Coordinates of N, CA and C in Angstrom, one line a residue:
Chain P
K258 N -32.6 1.4 12.7 CA -31.5 2.1 12.4 C -30.6 1.6 11.3
A259 N -30.5 2.1 10.2 CA -29.8 1.2 8.9 C -28.7 0.7 9.4
G260 N -28.3 -0.8 8.7 CA -26.9 -0.9 9.0 C -25.9 -0.9 8.2
V261 N -24.8 -1.2 8.3 CA -23.6 -0.5 7.5 C -23.6 -1.1 5.8
T262 N -23.6 -0.1 5.2 CA -23.3 -0.5 3.6 C -22.4 -0.5 3.1
Q263 N -22.2 -1.3 2.1 CA -21.0 -1.1 1.3 C -21.5 -1.4 -0.3
T264 N -20.7 -0.6 -0.9 CA -20.7 -0.5 -2.3 C -19.3 -0.4 -3.0
P265 N -19.3 -1.1 -4.6 CA -20.2 -1.9 -4.8 C -20.3 -3.3 -4.1
R266 N -21.2 -4.2 -4.7 CA -21.3 -5.5 -4.0 C -20.5 -6.6 -4.6
Y267 N -19.9 -6.4 -5.8 CA -19.2 -7.1 -6.5 C -18.7 -6.2 -7.5
L268 N -17.4 -6.8 -7.9 CA -16.4 -5.9 -8.7 C -15.4 -7.0 -9.5
I269 N -15.1 -6.5 -10.3 CA -14.5 -7.5 -11.4 C -13.2 -6.7 -12.1
K270 N -11.8 -6.6 -11.8 CA -10.8 -6.1 -12.2 C -9.8 -6.8 -12.8
T271 N -9.0 -6.3 -13.5 CA -7.8 -7.0 -14.0 C -6.3 -6.5 -13.5
R272 N -5.5 -7.4 -13.4 CA -4.3 -7.0 -12.6 C -3.7 -5.9 -13.0
G273 N -3.1 -5.1 -12.3 CA -2.4 -3.3 -12.6 C -3.4 -2.3 -12.5
Q274 N -4.8 -2.9 -12.4 CA -5.4 -1.7 -12.4 C -5.9 -1.3 -10.7
Q275 N -6.6 -0.1 -10.6 CA -6.8 0.0 -8.9 C -8.4 0.1 -8.8
V276 N -8.7 0.0 -7.6 CA -10.0 0.1 -7.3 C -10.0 0.7 -5.9
T277 N -11.5 1.1 -5.9 CA -12.0 2.1 -4.7 C -13.6 1.2 -4.3
L278 N -13.1 0.9 -3.0 CA -14.6 0.5 -2.4 C -15.1 1.5 -1.1
S279 N -16.6 1.4 -1.0 CA -16.9 2.6 -0.5 C -17.5 1.7 1.0
C280 N -18.1 2.6 2.0 CA -18.4 1.9 3.3 C -19.3 3.0 3.9
S281 N -20.6 3.1 4.2 CA -21.2 3.9 5.2 C -21.8 3.1 6.4
P282 N -21.2 3.6 7.5 CA -21.1 3.2 8.7 C -22.7 3.3 9.3
I283 N -22.9 2.6 10.5 CA -23.9 2.9 11.5 C -24.4 4.6 11.7
S284 N -25.5 5.2 11.5 CA -25.5 6.6 12.0 C -25.2 6.6 13.0
G285 N -24.2 7.6 13.2 CA -23.6 8.0 15.0 C -22.5 7.1 15.3
H286 N -21.9 6.3 14.4 CA -20.9 5.0 14.8 C -19.8 6.3 13.8
R287 N -18.6 6.0 14.6 CA -17.6 7.1 13.8 C -16.2 6.3 13.8
S288 N -16.4 4.8 14.5 CA -15.1 4.2 14.2 C -15.4 3.1 12.7
V289 N -14.5 3.1 12.0 CA -14.6 2.4 10.9 C -13.7 1.5 10.4
S290 N -13.7 0.1 10.6 CA -12.5 -0.7 10.1 C -12.7 -1.6 8.7
W291 N -11.7 -1.8 8.3 CA -11.9 -2.7 7.4 C -10.8 -4.0 7.3
Y292 N -11.6 -4.9 6.7 CA -10.9 -6.5 6.8 C -10.9 -7.0 5.5
Q293 N -9.7 -7.9 5.2 CA -9.9 -8.9 3.9 C -10.2 -10.1 4.5
Q294 N -11.1 -10.7 3.6 CA -11.5 -12.1 4.0 C -11.1 -13.1 3.0
T295 N -10.3 -13.9 3.0 CA -9.9 -15.2 2.1 C -10.1 -16.4 2.7
P296 N -10.5 -17.5 1.9 CA -10.5 -18.9 2.6 C -9.3 -19.3 3.0
G297 N -8.1 -19.0 2.6 CA -6.9 -19.3 3.4 C -6.6 -18.7 4.3
Q298 N -6.6 -17.5 4.6 CA -6.2 -16.5 5.6 C -7.4 -16.2 6.7
G299 N -8.6 -16.3 6.2 CA -9.7 -15.7 7.1 C -10.2 -14.3 7.1
L300 N -10.2 -13.6 8.2 CA -10.4 -12.1 8.3 C -9.1 -11.6 9.0
Q301 N -8.6 -10.8 8.2 CA -7.5 -10.0 8.4 C -7.6 -8.5 8.5
F302 N -7.5 -7.9 9.4 CA -7.3 -6.6 9.9 C -6.6 -5.6 8.7
L303 N -7.0 -4.9 8.2 CA -6.4 -3.9 7.3 C -6.2 -2.4 7.6
F304 N -7.2 -1.9 8.6 CA -6.8 -0.6 9.1 C -8.0 0.0 9.8
E305 N -8.2 0.9 10.5 CA -9.3 1.5 11.4 C -9.2 3.1 11.4
Y306 N -10.4 3.7 10.9 CA -10.6 5.2 11.2 C -11.4 5.7 12.2
F307 N -11.2 6.7 13.0 CA -11.9 7.4 13.7 C -11.9 8.8 13.7
S308 N -12.9 9.4 13.5 CA -12.9 11.1 13.3 C -11.8 11.3 11.9
E309 N -11.5 10.7 11.1 CA -10.9 10.9 9.7 C -9.3 10.6 10.0
T310 N -8.9 10.2 11.3 CA -7.6 9.7 11.4 C -7.4 8.2 11.4
Q311 N -6.5 7.6 11.2 CA -6.3 6.2 11.0 C -5.6 5.9 12.3
R312 N -6.3 5.0 13.3 CA -5.8 4.8 14.5 C -4.7 3.5 14.5
N313 N -5.1 2.7 13.5 CA -4.4 1.4 13.9 C -4.4 0.9 12.0
K314 N -3.2 0.2 11.7 CA -3.1 -0.7 10.6 C -2.6 -1.8 10.5
G315 N -3.1 -2.7 9.7 CA -2.5 -4.4 9.8 C -1.2 -4.1 8.8
N316 N -1.1 -5.6 8.6 CA 0.3 -6.0 7.8 C 0.2 -6.1 6.5
F317 N -0.2 -4.8 5.8 CA -0.6 -4.9 4.2 C 0.0 -4.4 3.9
P318 N 0.6 -4.3 2.4 CA 1.7 -3.5 1.6 C 0.8 -2.1 1.4
G319 N 1.6 -1.4 1.1 CA 1.2 0.4 1.0 C 0.3 0.4 0.0
R320 N 0.1 -0.8 -1.1 CA -1.0 -0.4 -2.3 C -2.2 -0.5 -1.5
F321 N -2.6 -0.8 -0.2 CA -3.6 -0.8 0.8 C -3.8 0.5 1.3
S322 N -4.7 1.4 0.8 CA -5.1 2.5 1.7 C -6.3 2.9 2.0
G323 N -6.4 3.9 2.9 CA -7.8 4.4 3.3 C -8.3 5.8 3.7
R324 N -9.2 6.3 3.7 CA -9.8 7.2 4.3 C -11.0 7.3 4.9
Q325 N -11.0 8.3 5.5 CA -12.7 8.9 6.5 C -12.8 10.1 6.0
F326 N -14.3 10.3 5.7 CA -14.8 11.8 5.9 C -15.3 12.3 6.7
S327 N -15.6 13.3 7.1 CA -16.1 14.3 7.9 C -17.5 13.5 8.2
N328 N -18.2 12.8 7.7 CA -19.5 12.3 8.0 C -19.3 10.8 8.3
S329 N -18.1 10.1 8.4 CA -17.9 8.9 9.1 C -17.7 8.0 7.9
R330 N -18.1 8.3 6.8 CA -18.1 7.5 5.4 C -16.8 7.1 5.3
S331 N -16.3 5.9 4.6 CA -15.1 5.8 4.6 C -14.8 5.1 3.4
E332 N -13.7 5.1 2.6 CA -13.4 4.1 1.4 C -12.1 3.8 1.3
M333 N -11.9 2.4 0.5 CA -10.4 2.3 0.8 C -9.9 2.0 -0.5
N334 N -8.6 2.2 -1.0 CA -8.2 1.8 -2.3 C -7.3 1.0 -2.3
V335 N -7.1 0.0 -3.4 CA -6.0 -0.8 -3.7 C -5.5 -0.4 -5.1
S336 N -4.6 -0.1 -5.2 CA -3.7 0.0 -6.2 C -2.8 -1.0 -6.8
T337 N -2.7 -1.2 -8.2 CA -1.6 -1.9 -9.0 C -2.2 -3.5 -8.4
L338 N -3.7 -3.6 -8.6 CA -4.2 -5.0 -8.0 C -3.3 -6.1 -8.8
E339 N -3.2 -7.3 -7.7 CA -2.6 -8.6 -7.9 C -3.6 -9.5 -7.9
L340 N -3.5 -10.7 -8.5 CA -4.3 -11.7 -8.4 C -4.9 -12.3 -7.1
G341 N -3.8 -12.2 -6.2 CA -4.0 -12.2 -4.7 C -4.8 -11.5 -3.9
D342 N -5.3 -10.5 -4.8 CA -5.9 -9.2 -3.8 C -7.4 -9.9 -3.9
S343 N -7.9 -10.7 -4.9 CA -9.1 -11.3 -4.7 C -9.6 -11.8 -3.6
A344 N -10.5 -11.3 -3.0 CA -11.1 -11.3 -1.6 C -12.7 -10.8 -1.6
L345 N -13.3 -11.1 -0.2 CA -14.2 -10.4 0.2 C -13.6 -9.2 1.4
Y346 N -14.1 -8.1 1.0 CA -13.5 -6.9 1.5 C -14.7 -6.2 2.3
L347 N -14.6 -6.6 3.6 CA -15.7 -6.2 4.8 C -15.5 -4.9 5.6
C348 N -16.5 -4.0 5.7 CA -16.1 -2.9 6.6 C -17.1 -3.2 7.8
A349 N -16.8 -2.7 9.0 CA -17.4 -2.7 10.0 C -17.2 -1.2 11.0
S350 N -18.6 -1.1 11.4 CA -18.3 0.2 12.2 C -19.0 -0.3 13.6
S351 N -18.1 0.7 14.7 CA -18.2 0.5 16.2 C -18.8 1.9 16.8
G352 N -19.8 2.1 17.7 CA -20.1 3.3 18.5 C -19.2 3.1 19.6
Q353 N -19.4 4.7 20.1 CA -18.3 4.8 21.1 C -18.8 4.4 22.3
G354 N -20.0 3.9 22.5 CA -20.3 3.0 23.7 C -20.2 1.4 23.6
A355 N -19.2 0.9 22.6 CA -18.9 -0.3 22.6 C -17.7 -0.7 23.5
A356 N -17.9 -1.1 24.6 CA -16.7 -1.3 25.5 C -15.5 -2.1 25.2
Y357 N -15.9 -2.8 24.2 CA -15.0 -4.2 23.8 C -14.9 -4.2 22.2
N358 N -15.1 -3.0 21.7 CA -14.8 -2.6 20.3 C -15.8 -3.7 19.4
E359 N -16.9 -4.0 20.1 CA -18.0 -5.0 19.1 C -18.1 -4.3 17.8
Q360 N -17.9 -5.0 16.5 CA -18.1 -4.5 15.5 C -19.5 -4.7 14.9
F361 N -20.2 -4.2 13.6 CA -21.3 -4.5 13.1 C -20.8 -4.2 11.5
F362 N -20.7 -5.5 10.8 CA -20.4 -5.8 9.6 C -21.5 -5.3 8.4
G363 N -20.7 -4.9 7.1 CA -21.5 -4.7 6.0 C -21.4 -6.2 5.4
P364 N -22.0 -6.0 4.3 CA -22.4 -7.3 3.5 C -21.1 -7.8 3.1
G365 N -20.2 -6.7 2.6 CA -19.0 -7.1 1.9 C -19.3 -6.3 0.4
T366 N -17.8 -6.3 -0.3 CA -17.7 -6.2 -1.7 C -16.6 -7.3 -1.9
R367 N -17.3 -8.0 -3.0 CA -16.5 -9.3 -3.3 C -15.6 -8.7 -4.5
L368 N -14.6 -8.8 -4.4 CA -13.6 -8.4 -5.6 C -12.8 -9.5 -6.0
T369 N -12.7 -9.8 -7.6 CA -12.1 -10.2 -8.4 C -11.1 -9.8 -9.3
V370 N -10.1 -10.3 -9.0 CA -8.9 -9.6 -10.1 C -8.5 -11.1 -11.0
L371 N -8.5 -10.6 -12.3 CA -8.4 -11.4 -13.2 C -7.1 -11.3 -13.9
Chain G
T223 N 2.2 -10.8 18.1 CA 0.8 -11.2 17.5 C -0.1 -12.2 18.5
Q224 N -1.4 -11.8 18.5 CA -1.9 -12.5 19.5 C -3.0 -13.4 18.3
L225 N -2.4 -14.8 18.4 CA -3.2 -15.6 17.6 C -4.7 -16.5 18.0
L226 N -5.7 -16.8 17.3 CA -6.4 -17.6 17.9 C -6.8 -18.8 16.9
E227 N -6.7 -19.9 17.4 CA -7.0 -21.3 16.6 C -8.6 -21.7 16.9
Q228 N -9.1 -21.7 16.0 CA -10.4 -22.5 16.0 C -10.6 -23.9 15.6
S229 N -11.3 -24.7 16.3 CA -11.5 -26.0 15.9 C -12.8 -26.7 16.0
P230 N -13.4 -27.7 15.6 CA -12.6 -28.0 14.2 C -13.0 -27.1 12.9
Q231 N -12.4 -27.2 12.0 CA -12.4 -26.1 10.7 C -13.7 -26.3 10.2
F232 N -14.1 -27.9 10.0 CA -15.1 -27.9 9.5 C -16.2 -29.0 10.3
L233 N -17.5 -28.7 10.1 CA -18.4 -29.5 11.2 C -19.5 -29.9 10.2
S234 N -19.9 -30.9 10.2 CA -21.4 -31.3 9.3 C -22.0 -32.6 10.1
I235 N -23.2 -31.9 10.7 CA -23.9 -32.8 11.5 C -25.5 -32.7 11.1
Q236 N -26.3 -33.5 11.6 CA -27.8 -33.8 11.2 C -28.5 -32.7 12.2
E237 N -29.5 -32.1 12.1 CA -30.3 -31.7 12.8 C -30.8 -32.2 14.1
G238 N -30.5 -31.8 15.3 CA -31.1 -32.3 16.6 C -29.9 -32.8 17.1
E239 N -28.6 -32.7 16.4 CA -27.5 -33.2 17.3 C -26.9 -31.9 18.2
N240 N -26.1 -32.3 19.1 CA -25.5 -31.1 20.0 C -23.9 -31.1 19.1
L241 N -23.3 -29.9 19.5 CA -22.1 -29.8 19.2 C -21.4 -28.7 19.9
T242 N -20.2 -28.9 19.7 CA -19.1 -28.0 20.5 C -18.0 -27.5 19.5
V243 N -17.8 -26.0 19.4 CA -16.5 -25.9 19.0 C -15.8 -24.7 19.5
Y244 N -14.3 -24.9 19.1 CA -13.4 -24.4 20.1 C -12.6 -23.2 19.5
C245 N -12.1 -22.2 20.6 CA -11.2 -21.4 20.1 C -10.2 -21.1 21.1
N246 N -9.0 -21.3 21.0 CA -8.1 -21.6 21.7 C -6.8 -20.3 21.2
S247 N -6.2 -20.1 22.3 CA -4.9 -19.2 22.2 C -4.0 -19.3 23.2
S248 N -2.3 -19.4 23.1 CA -1.7 -19.2 24.1 C -1.3 -18.0 24.6
S249 N -2.3 -17.0 24.2 CA -2.0 -15.4 25.0 C -3.4 -15.4 25.8
V250 N -3.1 -14.4 26.8 CA -4.5 -13.7 27.4 C -5.2 -12.8 26.7
F251 N -6.6 -13.3 27.0 CA -7.2 -12.1 25.9 C -8.1 -11.7 27.2
S252 N -8.3 -10.2 27.5 CA -9.2 -9.3 28.0 C -10.8 -9.6 27.7
S253 N -11.0 -10.0 26.5 CA -12.5 -10.3 26.3 C -12.4 -11.0 24.8
L254 N -13.4 -11.9 24.5 CA -13.6 -12.6 23.5 C -14.9 -12.2 22.9
Q255 N -15.0 -12.5 21.4 CA -16.4 -12.2 20.9 C -16.6 -13.3 20.1
W256 N -18.0 -13.8 20.2 CA -18.3 -14.7 19.0 C -19.2 -14.3 17.9
Y257 N -18.8 -14.5 16.4 CA -19.8 -14.2 15.6 C -20.3 -15.0 14.6
R258 N -21.3 -15.0 13.7 CA -21.8 -15.8 13.1 C -21.6 -15.2 11.6
Q259 N -21.2 -15.9 10.4 CA -21.4 -15.3 9.5 C -22.3 -16.2 8.3
E260 N -23.0 -15.9 7.4 CA -24.1 -16.5 6.5 C -23.3 -16.2 5.3
P261 N -23.8 -17.1 4.4 CA -23.3 -16.8 3.1 C -23.7 -15.6 2.4
G262 N -22.8 -14.8 1.7 CA -23.2 -13.9 1.2 C -23.5 -12.6 2.1
E263 N -22.9 -12.9 3.6 CA -23.2 -11.5 4.3 C -22.2 -11.3 5.4
G264 N -22.0 -10.5 6.2 CA -20.9 -10.0 7.1 C -21.1 -10.9 8.1
P265 N -20.2 -10.7 9.0 CA -20.5 -11.4 10.7 C -21.7 -10.7 11.2
V266 N -21.9 -11.6 12.0 CA -22.8 -10.9 13.1 C -22.6 -11.2 14.4
L267 N -22.3 -10.2 15.5 CA -22.1 -10.4 16.3 C -22.8 -11.3 17.5
L268 N -22.5 -12.4 18.1 CA -23.5 -13.3 18.6 C -23.3 -12.5 20.6
V269 N -22.1 -12.9 20.7 CA -22.0 -12.6 22.2 C -20.6 -11.9 22.4
T270 N -20.1 -11.3 24.0 CA -18.9 -10.8 23.9 C -19.0 -11.5 25.6
V271 N -17.8 -12.4 26.0 CA -17.3 -12.9 27.4 C -16.1 -12.0 27.6
V272 N -16.2 -11.8 29.2 CA -15.2 -10.8 29.3 C -14.5 -11.2 30.7
T273 N -15.3 -12.3 31.4 CA -14.6 -12.9 32.8 C -14.5 -14.1 32.7
G274 N -13.0 -14.6 33.0 CA -12.7 -16.0 33.1 C -13.7 -16.7 33.9
G275 N -14.1 -18.1 33.3 CA -15.0 -18.8 33.7 C -16.6 -18.3 33.3
E276 N -16.7 -17.4 32.5 CA -18.2 -16.8 32.6 C -18.7 -17.6 31.4
V277 N -20.0 -17.7 31.9 CA -21.1 -18.9 31.0 C -22.0 -17.7 30.4
K278 N -22.3 -17.8 29.0 CA -23.4 -16.6 28.7 C -24.4 -17.7 27.6
K279 N -25.6 -17.5 27.8 CA -26.3 -18.4 26.9 C -27.4 -17.7 26.1
L280 N -27.7 -18.1 24.6 CA -28.2 -17.4 23.8 C -29.2 -18.3 23.0
K281 N -30.2 -18.5 23.7 CA -31.4 -19.7 23.2 C -30.7 -20.9 23.4
R282 N -30.2 -21.6 22.2 CA -29.9 -23.1 22.1 C -28.3 -23.1 22.1
L283 N -27.6 -21.7 22.3 CA -26.3 -21.4 22.2 C -25.7 -21.1 23.4
T284 N -24.7 -21.9 24.1 CA -23.8 -21.5 25.5 C -22.2 -21.4 25.1
F285 N -22.3 -20.1 25.5 CA -20.7 -19.8 25.3 C -19.9 -19.8 26.4
Q286 N -18.8 -20.2 26.5 CA -18.0 -20.1 28.0 C -16.4 -19.7 27.6
F287 N -16.0 -18.7 28.6 CA -14.6 -18.2 28.7 C -14.0 -19.0 29.6
G288 N -12.7 -19.7 29.2 CA -11.8 -20.0 30.0 C -11.7 -19.4 31.2
D289 N -11.4 -20.2 32.2 CA -10.7 -19.5 33.7 C -9.5 -18.8 33.2
A290 N -8.7 -19.1 32.6 CA -7.4 -18.3 32.5 C -7.2 -17.1 31.1
R291 N -8.6 -17.2 30.7 CA -9.0 -16.1 29.4 C -7.9 -16.6 28.5
K292 N -8.1 -17.9 28.3 CA -7.2 -18.4 26.8 C -7.9 -19.1 25.9
D293 N -9.3 -19.3 26.2 CA -9.9 -20.0 25.4 C -11.2 -20.0 25.6
S294 N -12.0 -20.2 24.6 CA -13.4 -20.4 24.6 C -13.9 -21.5 23.9
S295 N -15.6 -21.6 24.4 CA -16.2 -22.5 23.7 C -17.5 -22.3 23.2
L296 N -18.0 -22.8 22.1 CA -19.4 -22.5 21.8 C -20.1 -23.8 21.6
H297 N -21.1 -24.0 22.4 CA -21.8 -25.5 22.5 C -22.9 -24.8 22.0
I298 N -23.7 -25.7 21.0 CA -25.0 -25.5 20.3 C -25.9 -26.8 20.7
T299 N -26.9 -26.6 21.4 CA -27.8 -27.9 22.0 C -29.1 -27.9 20.4
A300 N -29.3 -29.2 20.3 CA -30.2 -29.6 19.0 C -30.1 -28.4 18.1
A301 N -28.9 -28.6 17.3 CA -28.9 -27.7 16.3 C -29.9 -28.0 15.0
Q302 N -30.1 -26.5 14.3 CA -31.1 -26.4 13.4 C -30.4 -26.2 12.2
P303 N -31.0 -26.4 11.1 CA -30.7 -25.7 9.6 C -30.4 -24.4 9.8
G304 N -31.2 -23.8 10.5 CA -30.8 -22.1 10.5 C -29.3 -21.9 11.5
D305 N -28.7 -22.7 12.0 CA -27.5 -22.5 12.8 C -26.5 -22.6 11.7
T306 N -26.8 -22.9 10.4 CA -25.6 -23.1 9.5 C -24.9 -22.0 9.1
G307 N -23.7 -21.9 9.3 CA -22.7 -20.6 8.8 C -21.1 -20.9 9.3
L308 N -20.5 -19.8 9.2 CA -19.2 -19.8 9.8 C -19.2 -19.1 11.1
Y309 N -18.6 -19.4 12.3 CA -18.6 -19.3 13.7 C -17.1 -18.8 13.6
L310 N -16.8 -17.5 14.1 CA -15.6 -17.0 14.1 C -15.5 -16.6 15.8
C311 N -14.7 -16.7 16.0 CA -14.3 -15.9 17.6 C -13.1 -14.6 17.4
A312 N -13.1 -13.8 18.1 CA -12.3 -12.6 17.7 C -11.9 -12.1 19.1
G313 N -10.6 -11.2 19.3 CA -10.5 -10.6 20.5 C -9.4 -9.5 20.1
P314 N -9.4 -8.7 21.2 CA -8.2 -7.5 20.8 C -7.1 -7.8 20.4
G315 N -6.3 -7.4 19.2 CA -5.4 -7.7 18.6 C -4.3 -6.6 18.8
G316 N -4.1 -6.5 20.4 CA -3.0 -5.7 20.6 C -3.3 -4.4 20.8
S317 N -4.5 -4.0 20.5 CA -4.9 -2.6 20.7 C -6.2 -2.5 20.7
N318 N -6.8 -1.4 21.3 CA -8.0 -1.4 21.5 C -8.8 -1.4 20.2
Y319 N -8.3 -0.8 19.4 CA -8.8 -0.3 17.9 C -9.0 -1.7 16.7
K320 N -8.2 -2.7 17.4 CA -8.0 -3.7 16.1 C -8.4 -5.2 16.8
L321 N -9.3 -6.1 16.0 CA -9.8 -7.1 16.2 C -8.7 -8.2 15.5
T322 N -8.4 -9.4 16.4 CA -7.8 -10.2 15.8 C -8.9 -11.4 15.5
F323 N -9.2 -12.2 14.2 CA -9.9 -13.2 14.4 C -9.3 -14.5 14.0
G324 N -10.3 -15.7 14.5 CA -9.8 -16.7 14.0 C -10.3 -17.3 12.5
K325 N -9.8 -18.3 12.3 CA -10.2 -18.6 11.0 C -11.6 -19.2 11.1
G326 N -11.9 -19.8 11.9 CA -13.5 -20.0 12.0 C -14.1 -21.6 12.0
T327 N -15.1 -21.9 12.0 CA -15.6 -23.0 11.9 C -16.7 -23.1 11.3
L328 N -16.6 -23.7 10.1 CA -18.1 -23.8 9.0 C -18.4 -25.2 9.3
L329 N -20.0 -24.6 10.1 CA -20.8 -25.1 10.5 C -21.9 -25.7 9.5
T330 N -22.3 -27.0 9.0 CA -23.5 -27.3 8.2 C -24.4 -28.3 8.9
V331 N -25.7 -27.8 9.1 CA -26.5 -28.5 9.9 C -27.9 -28.9 8.8
N332 N -27.8 -30.4 8.5 CA -28.4 -31.2 7.6 C -29.7 -31.4 8.0
P333 N -30.7 -31.1 7.0 CA -32.3 -31.5 7.9 C -32.3 -33.0 7.8

């Protein structure tokens, strides 16, 4: 079974631009979560989608948004980029058989904002 | 918000040594997970503990969930360079669909 894939792996943007990151979950997994990882704050939960519906959202500004498609693939968008948005963005999927919401992570997208 | 505190933040040891890292909270967690993240990769799930006092072993790794379900520890016996990585604990973050992570312990095992 193929793992979670994320594209692109690396991205460099400038302040004020917007960016879209993509995530393909493990086949059969319908839950997709997004996390931001920085050295100072660690992994912070952004949002989680299931069957195209956002079920939970973390404490991030509205510049961060996401969506999920009918094939469970997900995208997240960050608008009006700020220097502080530089981070590793991780996508994780979880199957319906996961009793404790165990997450399977992709390798992440490294975003650098200049 | 339920917080998870991990200690130590950094740990550098020689191959063959034993070590323990900790994950503590003031809140009760229904379950806790441990992940390991290697450079350039996403975290990989190692184990889930769900019962207070539970001990789980994964080769040279021993995981324990505190009796009160507020803390957990990871003990590695005879560490090897391949154990190098960021060890993260995580638990339900107030919702079944959200995980709260500790900031992790960065372990370096020197040959």
